[in-house]
Coordinates of C-alpha atoms in Angstrom, one line a residue:
M1 CA 55.4 -42.6 5.9
D2 CA 56.6 -39.5 7.8
E3 CA 60.2 -38.6 8.2
L4 CA 61.0 -36.5 11.7
S5 CA 64.0 -35.0 12.4
H6 CA 65.9 -33.2 15.3
W7 CA 65.4 -29.6 16.6
I8 CA 68.2 -26.8 16.4
D9 CA 68.3 -23.4 16.8
G10 CA 64.7 -23.2 16.7
A11 CA 63.9 -25.0 13.5
R12 CA 63.3 -28.7 12.6
V13 CA 66.7 -30.0 11.1
G14 CA 67.0 -33.2 9.3
G15 CA 69.5 -36.0 10.1
T16 CA 73.1 -36.3 8.4
S17 CA 74.2 -39.8 10.0
G18 CA 72.0 -42.0 7.6
R19 CA 70.8 -43.9 10.4
F20 CA 66.8 -44.4 11.5
A21 CA 64.9 -46.1 13.9
D22 CA 61.1 -47.0 13.5
V23 CA 58.7 -45.2 15.4
Y24 CA 55.7 -47.5 15.6
N25 CA 52.1 -47.7 16.1
P26 CA 51.7 -49.9 19.1
A27 CA 48.0 -50.3 18.6
T28 CA 48.6 -51.3 15.2
G29 CA 52.2 -52.5 14.9
E30 CA 53.0 -50.8 12.1
V31 CA 55.8 -48.4 11.0
Q32 CA 54.5 -44.6 11.2
A33 CA 57.2 -42.7 11.0
K34 CA 61.3 -43.2 10.6
L35 CA 63.3 -41.1 13.2
P36 CA 67.1 -40.0 12.4
L37 CA 69.7 -41.2 14.7
A38 CA 72.2 -38.2 15.5
T39 CA 76.1 -38.8 15.4
A40 CA 78.3 -37.5 18.2
K41 CA 79.3 -34.4 15.6
E42 CA 76.1 -33.6 15.3
L43 CA 75.5 -34.0 19.3
D44 CA 78.5 -31.8 19.8
H45 CA 77.3 -28.9 17.4
A46 CA 74.0 -28.9 18.9
V47 CA 75.9 -28.4 22.7
A48 CA 77.7 -25.8 21.0
R49 CA 75.3 -23.7 19.4
A50 CA 73.2 -23.8 22.8
A51 CA 76.3 -22.8 24.6
E52 CA 76.1 -19.2 22.5
A53 CA 72.3 -19.2 22.8
Q54 CA 72.7 -20.0 26.9
R55 CA 74.8 -16.3 27.4
G56 CA 72.0 -14.3 26.6
W57 CA 69.0 -16.4 28.1
A58 CA 71.5 -16.3 31.5
A59 CA 71.2 -12.5 31.2
T60 CA 67.9 -12.2 31.2
N61 CA 66.3 -11.5 34.3
P62 CA 64.3 -14.2 36.2
Q63 CA 61.1 -12.3 36.0
R64 CA 61.2 -12.1 32.2
R65 CA 61.9 -15.8 31.7
A66 CA 59.2 -16.5 33.9
R67 CA 57.3 -14.7 31.7
V68 CA 58.2 -17.1 29.2
M69 CA 57.1 -20.5 31.0
M70 CA 53.7 -18.5 32.0
A71 CA 53.0 -18.1 28.0
F72 CA 54.2 -21.6 27.6
G73 CA 51.8 -23.2 29.8
R74 CA 49.1 -21.7 28.4
L75 CA 50.0 -22.8 25.0
L76 CA 50.1 -26.7 26.6
N77 CA 46.8 -25.8 28.1
E78 CA 45.6 -24.6 24.8
N79 CA 47.2 -27.7 22.8
M80 CA 46.6 -30.2 25.9
D81 CA 44.5 -32.3 23.2
R82 CA 47.0 -32.2 20.3
L83 CA 49.5 -33.3 22.5
A84 CA 47.5 -36.1 24.2
E85 CA 46.7 -37.3 20.2
V86 CA 50.5 -37.7 19.3
I87 CA 51.4 -39.2 22.4
S88 CA 48.6 -41.9 22.1
R89 CA 49.6 -42.8 18.6
E90 CA 53.0 -43.2 19.5
H91 CA 52.9 -44.5 22.7
G92 CA 49.7 -46.5 23.2
K93 CA 48.0 -45.2 26.1
T94 CA 44.6 -44.0 26.1
L95 CA 43.4 -40.5 25.6
P96 CA 42.6 -39.7 29.1
D97 CA 45.9 -41.1 30.3
A98 CA 47.9 -38.9 27.8
R99 CA 46.0 -35.6 28.7
G100 CA 47.1 -36.5 32.1
D101 CA 50.6 -37.0 30.9
V102 CA 50.6 -33.4 29.8
Q103 CA 49.0 -32.1 32.8
R104 CA 51.5 -33.6 35.1
G105 CA 54.2 -32.0 33.4
L106 CA 52.3 -28.7 32.6
E107 CA 51.9 -28.5 36.9
V108 CA 55.9 -28.1 37.0
V109 CA 55.5 -25.7 34.2
E110 CA 53.3 -23.2 36.5
V111 CA 55.3 -23.8 39.7
C112 CA 58.3 -22.3 37.4
M113 CA 56.8 -19.3 37.0
G114 CA 57.8 -18.6 40.4
A115 CA 61.3 -18.8 39.3
P116 CA 62.3 -15.7 40.7
H117 CA 61.7 -16.9 44.3
F118 CA 63.5 -20.5 43.9
L119 CA 66.4 -18.4 42.7
K120 CA 66.9 -15.8 45.9
G121 CA 70.2 -16.0 47.1
E122 CA 70.7 -15.2 51.1
F123 CA 71.8 -12.1 52.5
T124 CA 74.2 -11.6 55.9
D125 CA 74.1 -8.0 57.2
D126 CA 77.2 -7.1 59.3
G127 CA 78.5 -10.5 59.8
G128 CA 81.8 -9.0 60.8
P129 CA 83.0 -5.2 61.4
G130 CA 81.6 -3.6 58.6
I131 CA 81.7 -7.0 56.5
D132 CA 78.3 -8.4 54.8
L133 CA 78.0 -11.8 52.9
Y134 CA 75.3 -12.8 50.2
S135 CA 74.9 -15.5 47.6
M136 CA 73.7 -16.0 44.7
R137 CA 72.2 -18.7 42.2
Q138 CA 73.6 -18.7 39.1
P139 CA 73.2 -21.2 36.1
L140 CA 75.2 -24.2 35.3
G141 CA 75.1 -23.6 31.5
V142 CA 74.0 -26.3 29.3
V143 CA 72.3 -29.6 30.8
A144 CA 70.9 -32.5 29.2
G145 CA 67.9 -34.3 30.0
I146 CA 67.6 -38.4 28.4
T147 CA 63.8 -39.3 28.7
P148 CA 62.2 -42.3 28.8
F149 CA 59.1 -43.8 26.3
N150 CA 56.6 -44.0 28.7
F151 CA 55.7 -40.3 30.0
P152 CA 56.5 -38.3 26.3
A153 CA 55.1 -35.0 28.0
M154 CA 55.4 -35.2 31.5
I155 CA 59.1 -36.3 32.3
P156 CA 60.6 -33.8 29.6
L157 CA 58.7 -30.7 31.3
W158 CA 59.9 -32.3 34.4
K159 CA 63.3 -31.7 33.1
M160 CA 62.7 -28.5 30.8
A161 CA 60.9 -26.4 32.8
P162 CA 63.3 -25.8 35.8
A163 CA 65.9 -26.0 34.0
L164 CA 65.3 -23.6 31.3
A165 CA 63.5 -21.5 34.4
S166 CA 67.0 -21.1 36.2
G167 CA 68.6 -19.8 32.5
N168 CA 70.1 -22.5 31.5
A169 CA 70.4 -24.2 27.9
M170 CA 68.8 -27.8 27.5
I171 CA 70.0 -30.5 25.3
L172 CA 66.9 -32.9 25.2
K173 CA 67.2 -36.6 24.1
P174 CA 64.0 -38.0 23.8
S175 CA 63.5 -41.9 23.9
E176 CA 63.2 -42.9 20.1
R177 CA 60.3 -44.9 20.1
T178 CA 58.1 -41.9 21.5
P179 CA 60.0 -38.5 19.8
G180 CA 56.9 -36.9 18.4
C181 CA 55.8 -34.9 21.6
A182 CA 59.1 -33.0 22.3
M183 CA 58.9 -31.6 19.1
M184 CA 55.9 -30.5 19.9
L185 CA 56.9 -29.1 23.0
A186 CA 59.7 -27.5 21.1
E187 CA 57.8 -25.8 18.7
L188 CA 55.2 -24.6 21.8
I189 CA 58.1 -23.5 23.8
K190 CA 59.5 -21.5 21.0
E191 CA 56.3 -19.7 20.3
A192 CA 56.4 -18.9 24.3
G193 CA 59.1 -16.7 23.8
L194 CA 62.2 -18.9 24.3
P195 CA 65.0 -17.9 22.0
D196 CA 66.7 -20.2 19.2
G197 CA 69.3 -22.7 20.6
V198 CA 68.4 -22.4 24.5
L199 CA 66.4 -25.8 23.7
Q200 CA 67.8 -28.1 21.3
V201 CA 66.0 -31.6 20.5
V202 CA 68.3 -34.2 19.5
N203 CA 67.5 -37.3 18.6
G204 CA 69.3 -40.6 19.2
D205 CA 70.2 -43.7 20.7
K206 CA 73.7 -44.9 22.9
E207 CA 76.2 -43.2 20.3
V208 CA 74.1 -39.8 21.1
V209 CA 73.7 -40.4 25.0
D210 CA 77.6 -41.3 25.5
A211 CA 78.5 -38.3 23.3
I212 CA 76.5 -36.3 25.7
L213 CA 78.1 -37.7 29.1
D214 CA 81.4 -37.1 27.3
N215 CA 81.0 -33.7 26.1
D216 CA 82.9 -31.0 28.4
T217 CA 80.7 -28.2 27.9
V218 CA 77.4 -30.4 29.3
Q219 CA 77.4 -29.8 33.1
A220 CA 74.7 -32.0 34.2
V221 CA 72.8 -34.8 32.8
G222 CA 69.3 -35.7 34.4
F223 CA 67.5 -39.4 33.2
V224 CA 65.1 -41.1 33.9
G225 CA 65.0 -45.0 32.8
S226 CA 65.9 -48.9 33.6
T227 CA 68.1 -49.2 37.0
P228 CA 70.9 -50.6 34.9
I229 CA 70.9 -47.5 32.4
A230 CA 70.9 -45.2 35.2
Q231 CA 73.4 -46.3 36.9
Y232 CA 75.7 -46.6 33.9
I233 CA 74.7 -42.6 33.1
Y234 CA 75.4 -41.8 36.7
G235 CA 78.7 -43.5 36.7
R236 CA 80.1 -42.2 33.5
A237 CA 78.5 -39.0 34.1
A238 CA 80.2 -38.5 37.7
T239 CA 83.7 -39.3 36.4
N240 CA 83.4 -36.5 33.6
G241 CA 82.7 -34.5 36.7
K242 CA 79.0 -33.8 36.0
R243 CA 76.3 -33.6 37.6
A244 CA 73.8 -36.4 37.8
Q245 CA 69.9 -37.4 38.8
C246 CA 69.7 -40.8 37.4
F247 CA 66.1 -42.6 38.2
G248 CA 65.9 -45.9 37.9
G249 CA 63.4 -48.9 38.2
A250 CA 61.0 -49.6 40.8
K251 CA 59.0 -52.8 42.7
N252 CA 55.9 -51.0 44.4
H253 CA 54.3 -52.3 47.3
M254 CA 50.6 -52.0 49.0
I255 CA 50.1 -53.2 51.9
V256 CA 46.5 -53.9 52.5
M257 CA 45.5 -54.1 56.4
P258 CA 42.6 -56.4 57.6
D259 CA 40.8 -53.1 58.9
A260 CA 41.3 -51.8 55.5
D261 CA 37.8 -50.5 53.1
M262 CA 38.5 -53.4 50.9
D263 CA 36.6 -52.4 48.0
K264 CA 38.9 -49.2 48.1
A265 CA 41.8 -50.7 48.2
A266 CA 41.0 -53.3 45.4
D267 CA 39.6 -50.1 43.4
A268 CA 42.9 -48.5 44.3
L269 CA 45.2 -51.8 43.1
V270 CA 43.1 -52.3 39.9
G271 CA 43.6 -48.2 38.7
A272 CA 47.5 -48.4 40.0
G273 CA 48.4 -51.8 38.8
Y274 CA 46.8 -51.5 35.3
G275 CA 46.7 -48.2 34.5
A276 CA 48.7 -47.1 31.7
A277 CA 49.3 -51.0 30.7
G278 CA 51.1 -50.9 34.1
E279 CA 54.3 -49.1 31.8
R280 CA 55.0 -46.4 34.9
C281 CA 57.8 -46.4 37.5
M282 CA 55.1 -45.7 40.0
A283 CA 52.8 -48.5 39.3
I284 CA 51.5 -50.7 42.3
S285 CA 53.1 -54.5 41.0
V286 CA 52.7 -55.9 44.6
A287 CA 49.8 -56.3 46.8
V288 CA 50.9 -57.4 50.2
P289 CA 47.6 -58.1 51.9
V290 CA 48.1 -59.1 55.5
G291 CA 46.1 -62.8 56.9
R292 CA 44.3 -65.2 54.9
E293 CA 41.1 -63.7 55.5
T294 CA 42.5 -60.3 54.1
A295 CA 44.1 -61.8 51.1
D296 CA 41.0 -64.3 50.3
A297 CA 38.9 -61.1 50.4
L298 CA 41.1 -59.3 48.3
T299 CA 41.6 -61.6 45.6
D300 CA 37.9 -62.1 45.0
K301 CA 37.4 -58.2 44.8
L302 CA 40.2 -57.8 42.4
T303 CA 39.4 -60.8 40.1
S304 CA 35.6 -59.5 39.7
R305 CA 37.2 -56.2 38.9
I306 CA 40.2 -57.1 36.6
E307 CA 37.9 -59.3 34.1
K308 CA 35.6 -56.2 33.5
L309 CA 38.6 -54.3 32.4
K310 CA 38.4 -53.1 28.8
V311 CA 42.0 -53.0 27.0
G312 CA 41.8 -51.6 23.2
P313 CA 43.5 -49.0 21.3
Y314 CA 42.9 -45.0 22.1
T315 CA 41.0 -44.9 19.0
A316 CA 38.1 -46.9 20.7
G317 CA 36.8 -44.2 23.3
E318 CA 37.5 -42.7 26.5
D319 CA 36.0 -45.9 28.4
V320 CA 39.0 -48.2 27.3
D321 CA 41.1 -48.8 30.3
F322 CA 44.3 -49.4 29.2
G323 CA 46.2 -49.8 25.3
P324 CA 48.8 -52.2 24.0
L325 CA 52.5 -52.0 25.6
I326 CA 55.0 -50.1 23.7
T327 CA 56.8 -52.8 21.5
S328 CA 56.3 -56.5 20.4
Q329 CA 59.4 -57.0 22.8
A330 CA 58.1 -55.9 25.5
R331 CA 54.9 -57.7 25.0
D332 CA 57.2 -61.1 24.7
R333 CA 59.0 -60.3 27.3
V334 CA 55.8 -59.7 29.9
R335 CA 54.6 -62.9 28.3
G336 CA 57.6 -64.9 29.1
L337 CA 58.0 -63.6 32.6
I338 CA 53.8 -64.5 33.5
D339 CA 55.1 -68.2 32.3
R340 CA 57.9 -68.2 34.9
G341 CA 55.3 -67.4 37.2
V342 CA 53.4 -70.1 36.7
E343 CA 56.7 -72.3 36.3
E344 CA 57.6 -71.0 39.4
G345 CA 54.5 -72.2 41.2
A346 CA 52.6 -69.3 41.8
E347 CA 48.7 -69.3 40.9
L348 CA 47.9 -67.5 38.4
V349 CA 44.4 -66.2 38.8
V350 CA 43.5 -63.9 35.9
D351 CA 45.8 -65.1 32.8
G352 CA 45.9 -62.1 30.0
R353 CA 48.7 -64.0 27.9
D354 CA 46.1 -65.3 25.2
F355 CA 44.2 -61.9 25.0
R356 CA 43.4 -60.9 20.8
M357 CA 42.1 -57.3 19.7
Q358 CA 40.0 -58.0 16.7
G359 CA 41.3 -56.1 14.2
Y360 CA 44.3 -55.5 16.0
E361 CA 45.8 -58.6 15.6
D362 CA 49.2 -57.4 14.8
G363 CA 49.2 -54.5 18.0
F364 CA 51.2 -55.1 20.9
F365 CA 48.4 -56.0 23.4
I366 CA 48.3 -58.4 26.3
G367 CA 45.4 -58.8 28.8
P368 CA 45.4 -58.0 32.5
S369 CA 47.1 -61.0 34.7
L370 CA 46.9 -61.7 38.7
F371 CA 48.8 -64.0 40.6
D372 CA 48.1 -64.9 44.3
H373 CA 50.9 -67.1 46.5
V374 CA 53.6 -65.0 44.9
T375 CA 56.8 -65.9 47.0
P376 CA 59.9 -63.0 47.2
E377 CA 62.1 -65.9 45.5
M378 CA 60.3 -65.6 42.5
E379 CA 61.2 -64.3 39.3
I380 CA 58.1 -62.3 39.0
Y381 CA 58.3 -60.8 42.5
R382 CA 62.6 -59.8 41.6
E383 CA 62.0 -58.3 38.3
E384 CA 60.1 -55.2 36.9
I385 CA 57.4 -56.5 35.0
F386 CA 56.6 -53.1 33.6
G387 CA 53.3 -54.5 32.4
P388 CA 49.9 -55.2 33.2
V389 CA 50.8 -57.9 35.7
L390 CA 49.9 -57.6 40.0
T391 CA 51.5 -60.1 42.3
Q392 CA 50.3 -60.7 45.4
V393 CA 52.4 -61.8 47.8
R394 CA 50.3 -62.6 51.4
A395 CA 52.2 -61.8 54.9
A396 CA 50.9 -62.9 58.3
S397 CA 51.0 -59.9 59.9
Y398 CA 52.3 -55.7 59.5
E399 CA 56.0 -56.4 60.8
E400 CA 56.0 -59.1 58.3
A401 CA 55.1 -56.5 55.1
L402 CA 56.8 -54.0 56.5
K403 CA 60.1 -56.4 56.2
L404 CA 59.1 -57.3 52.9
V405 CA 58.9 -53.9 51.6
M406 CA 61.9 -52.8 53.0
D407 CA 64.1 -55.9 52.2
N408 CA 63.2 -54.6 48.5
E409 CA 66.3 -53.5 46.5
Y410 CA 64.2 -51.0 45.2
G411 CA 62.3 -47.6 46.9
N412 CA 60.6 -45.4 44.4
G413 CA 57.2 -45.5 46.0
T414 CA 55.0 -47.7 48.6
A415 CA 51.5 -47.3 49.7
I416 CA 49.5 -48.7 52.7
Y417 CA 45.8 -49.3 53.4
T418 CA 44.7 -49.0 56.9
A419 CA 42.0 -47.3 59.2
D420 CA 44.6 -47.3 62.2
G421 CA 46.4 -44.1 62.5
D422 CA 49.3 -45.9 64.9
V423 CA 49.7 -47.9 61.7
A424 CA 49.9 -45.9 59.1
R425 CA 52.1 -43.6 61.2
D426 CA 54.6 -46.1 62.0
F427 CA 54.7 -47.2 58.1
A428 CA 55.1 -43.6 56.9
H429 CA 58.4 -42.8 59.7
N430 CA 60.3 -45.9 59.3
V431 CA 59.5 -47.6 55.6
N432 CA 62.9 -47.0 53.3
V433 CA 60.8 -45.7 50.4
G434 CA 61.2 -41.9 48.7
M435 CA 57.3 -41.6 48.0
V436 CA 54.8 -43.1 50.2
G437 CA 51.0 -43.2 49.9
I438 CA 48.5 -43.8 53.2
N439 CA 45.3 -44.6 51.7
F440 CA 46.7 -43.3 48.4
P441 CA 47.9 -46.0 45.9
I442 CA 50.6 -44.1 43.4
P443 CA 52.0 -41.4 46.1
V444 CA 53.7 -39.0 43.0
P445 CA 54.0 -35.8 45.5
L446 CA 52.6 -32.2 43.9
S447 CA 54.7 -30.3 41.6
Y448 CA 55.8 -28.1 44.6
H449 CA 57.4 -30.9 46.8
T450 CA 59.8 -33.2 44.6
F451 CA 59.8 -36.5 43.3
G452 CA 62.4 -39.3 43.6
G453 CA 62.9 -42.9 45.3
W454 CA 65.4 -44.4 47.7
K455 CA 67.7 -47.3 47.2
K456 CA 68.5 -48.5 43.6
S457 CA 65.6 -46.1 42.4
A458 CA 67.7 -43.0 42.5
F459 CA 71.0 -42.6 42.0
G460 CA 72.0 -39.1 42.7
D461 CA 71.6 -36.4 45.9
L462 CA 68.9 -34.4 44.4
N463 CA 65.4 -34.7 43.2
Q464 CA 63.0 -33.9 40.3
Y465 CA 60.9 -30.8 40.5
G466 CA 60.1 -28.6 43.3
P467 CA 62.7 -26.7 45.0
D468 CA 65.4 -29.6 44.5
A469 CA 65.3 -29.3 40.3
F470 CA 66.4 -25.5 41.6
R471 CA 69.3 -26.7 43.7
F472 CA 70.0 -28.8 41.0
Y473 CA 69.9 -26.6 38.1
T474 CA 71.9 -23.8 39.8
K475 CA 75.5 -23.2 41.4
T476 CA 76.0 -21.4 44.5
K477 CA 78.2 -18.7 44.6
T478 CA 78.7 -16.7 47.8
V479 CA 80.3 -13.2 48.1
T480 CA 81.8 -11.6 51.1
E481 CA 82.1 -7.6 50.9
R482 CA 83.5 -5.0 52.6
W483 CA 83.5 -0.8 52.0
F484 CA 85.9 1.5 53.0
S485 CA 84.1 4.5 53.4
G486 CA 85.1 7.8 55.6
I487 CA 82.8 7.2 58.5
K488 CA 84.3 6.5 61.5
D489 CA 83.6 4.4 64.5
G490 CA 81.7 6.4 66.1
G491 CA 79.5 7.5 63.6
E492 CA 81.0 11.0 62.4
F493 CA 82.0 11.6 58.9
N494 CA 85.7 12.0 58.3
F495 CA 86.3 14.3 55.6
K496 CA 90.6 13.4 55.3
A497 CA 89.4 9.8 54.4
M498 CA 87.6 11.3 51.2
D499 CA 91.1 12.8 50.1

């Protein structure tokens, strides 16, 4: 069994706490590695060393830092299959999904190759008599990223790339369930030319998270995870005077209008609802068909597609649709929520609770499930299930469907399928959700825009990646300057002024 490590000052370093977490293979249920959990003292040491390294990195001009991003991007491309293998082995997602995980992170790295443009300041000539004003963006210093299990490459890269390109040092605390990819990223960015100490990977649990939040040297914290933890981290970071961007849970709806192409809508819902076993914050977990005929037709099309989904380990080949859940506890929680939905009176059209994978009976598998006739009062509607479960809430009109989305406490992503441009435009302008798809099921913006939800899905003023990331990881300094010279107001040189 492997014993994993931290990454400090450009090298793998063993833990000293004597505490370890088990890292599972979700497909087999076996423990494949032991992960050291750092103490607050170990975290403080990593931060102190990062602060020393950051001074030289900040003094490196932005163009040279961008060249490190260029080399890093090339190495990510070259090692995509290796990274995907590690992700699939620890997370359970299929290899195509794992490669997509790396690809979406790589796209942010590619944008960060243009960091010199994002870091430009502003200039005003002659703001007053002989007075010029200019602003500059400077790095914060040491920042931290606390990232989730479900995207072991993408979200660390969303944090790392803009933070490092801006001249900061970063403490990365990956999920203790999927730590292997973060270590590979650290090795690759060192190979790309990042100085030792500028990126530190510290593994741990709540003790390390609290140490990050309480360390005075850490100036900003980025987090992705559940809403209760996002609120906790945001509140404690703000109390300690840190910047924070914390992204939490979701309950993403997709409205299907009567004029929508039902085959395309059904295909979209299956991909968006069951891909990655539903373990993603942008999954569509609620379908909202408008009108009884629309709902009946959509249910029939969904059922036939869901029953053909192939569930299995990533080693079974490229045609597997999704794999196991991350832990046995996650699987049991999803089963319990399905049980609760049945108890509350929802119609369980497709039941995946009893799925068993031959040869992988100890794996954390569960089959796809579909509910119809769900109501907003039910627990399966209120809770973020984070599993391969799609619920259908029927609406009598567009207005009723829109209200359902608007009234939900989460506001991460939403979508509508329709052939009516007026309806689509009204939806885009009025819905109180951060990311909107029109005939597009998972509206994750491209990397040169920005990612972020509303309501209880996000805490903080600035979003992830894109221009907002450079604003988050830098502070603005404005200079007002005037030079006294020998030039008279009329332009004639005053030699006496030279004396």
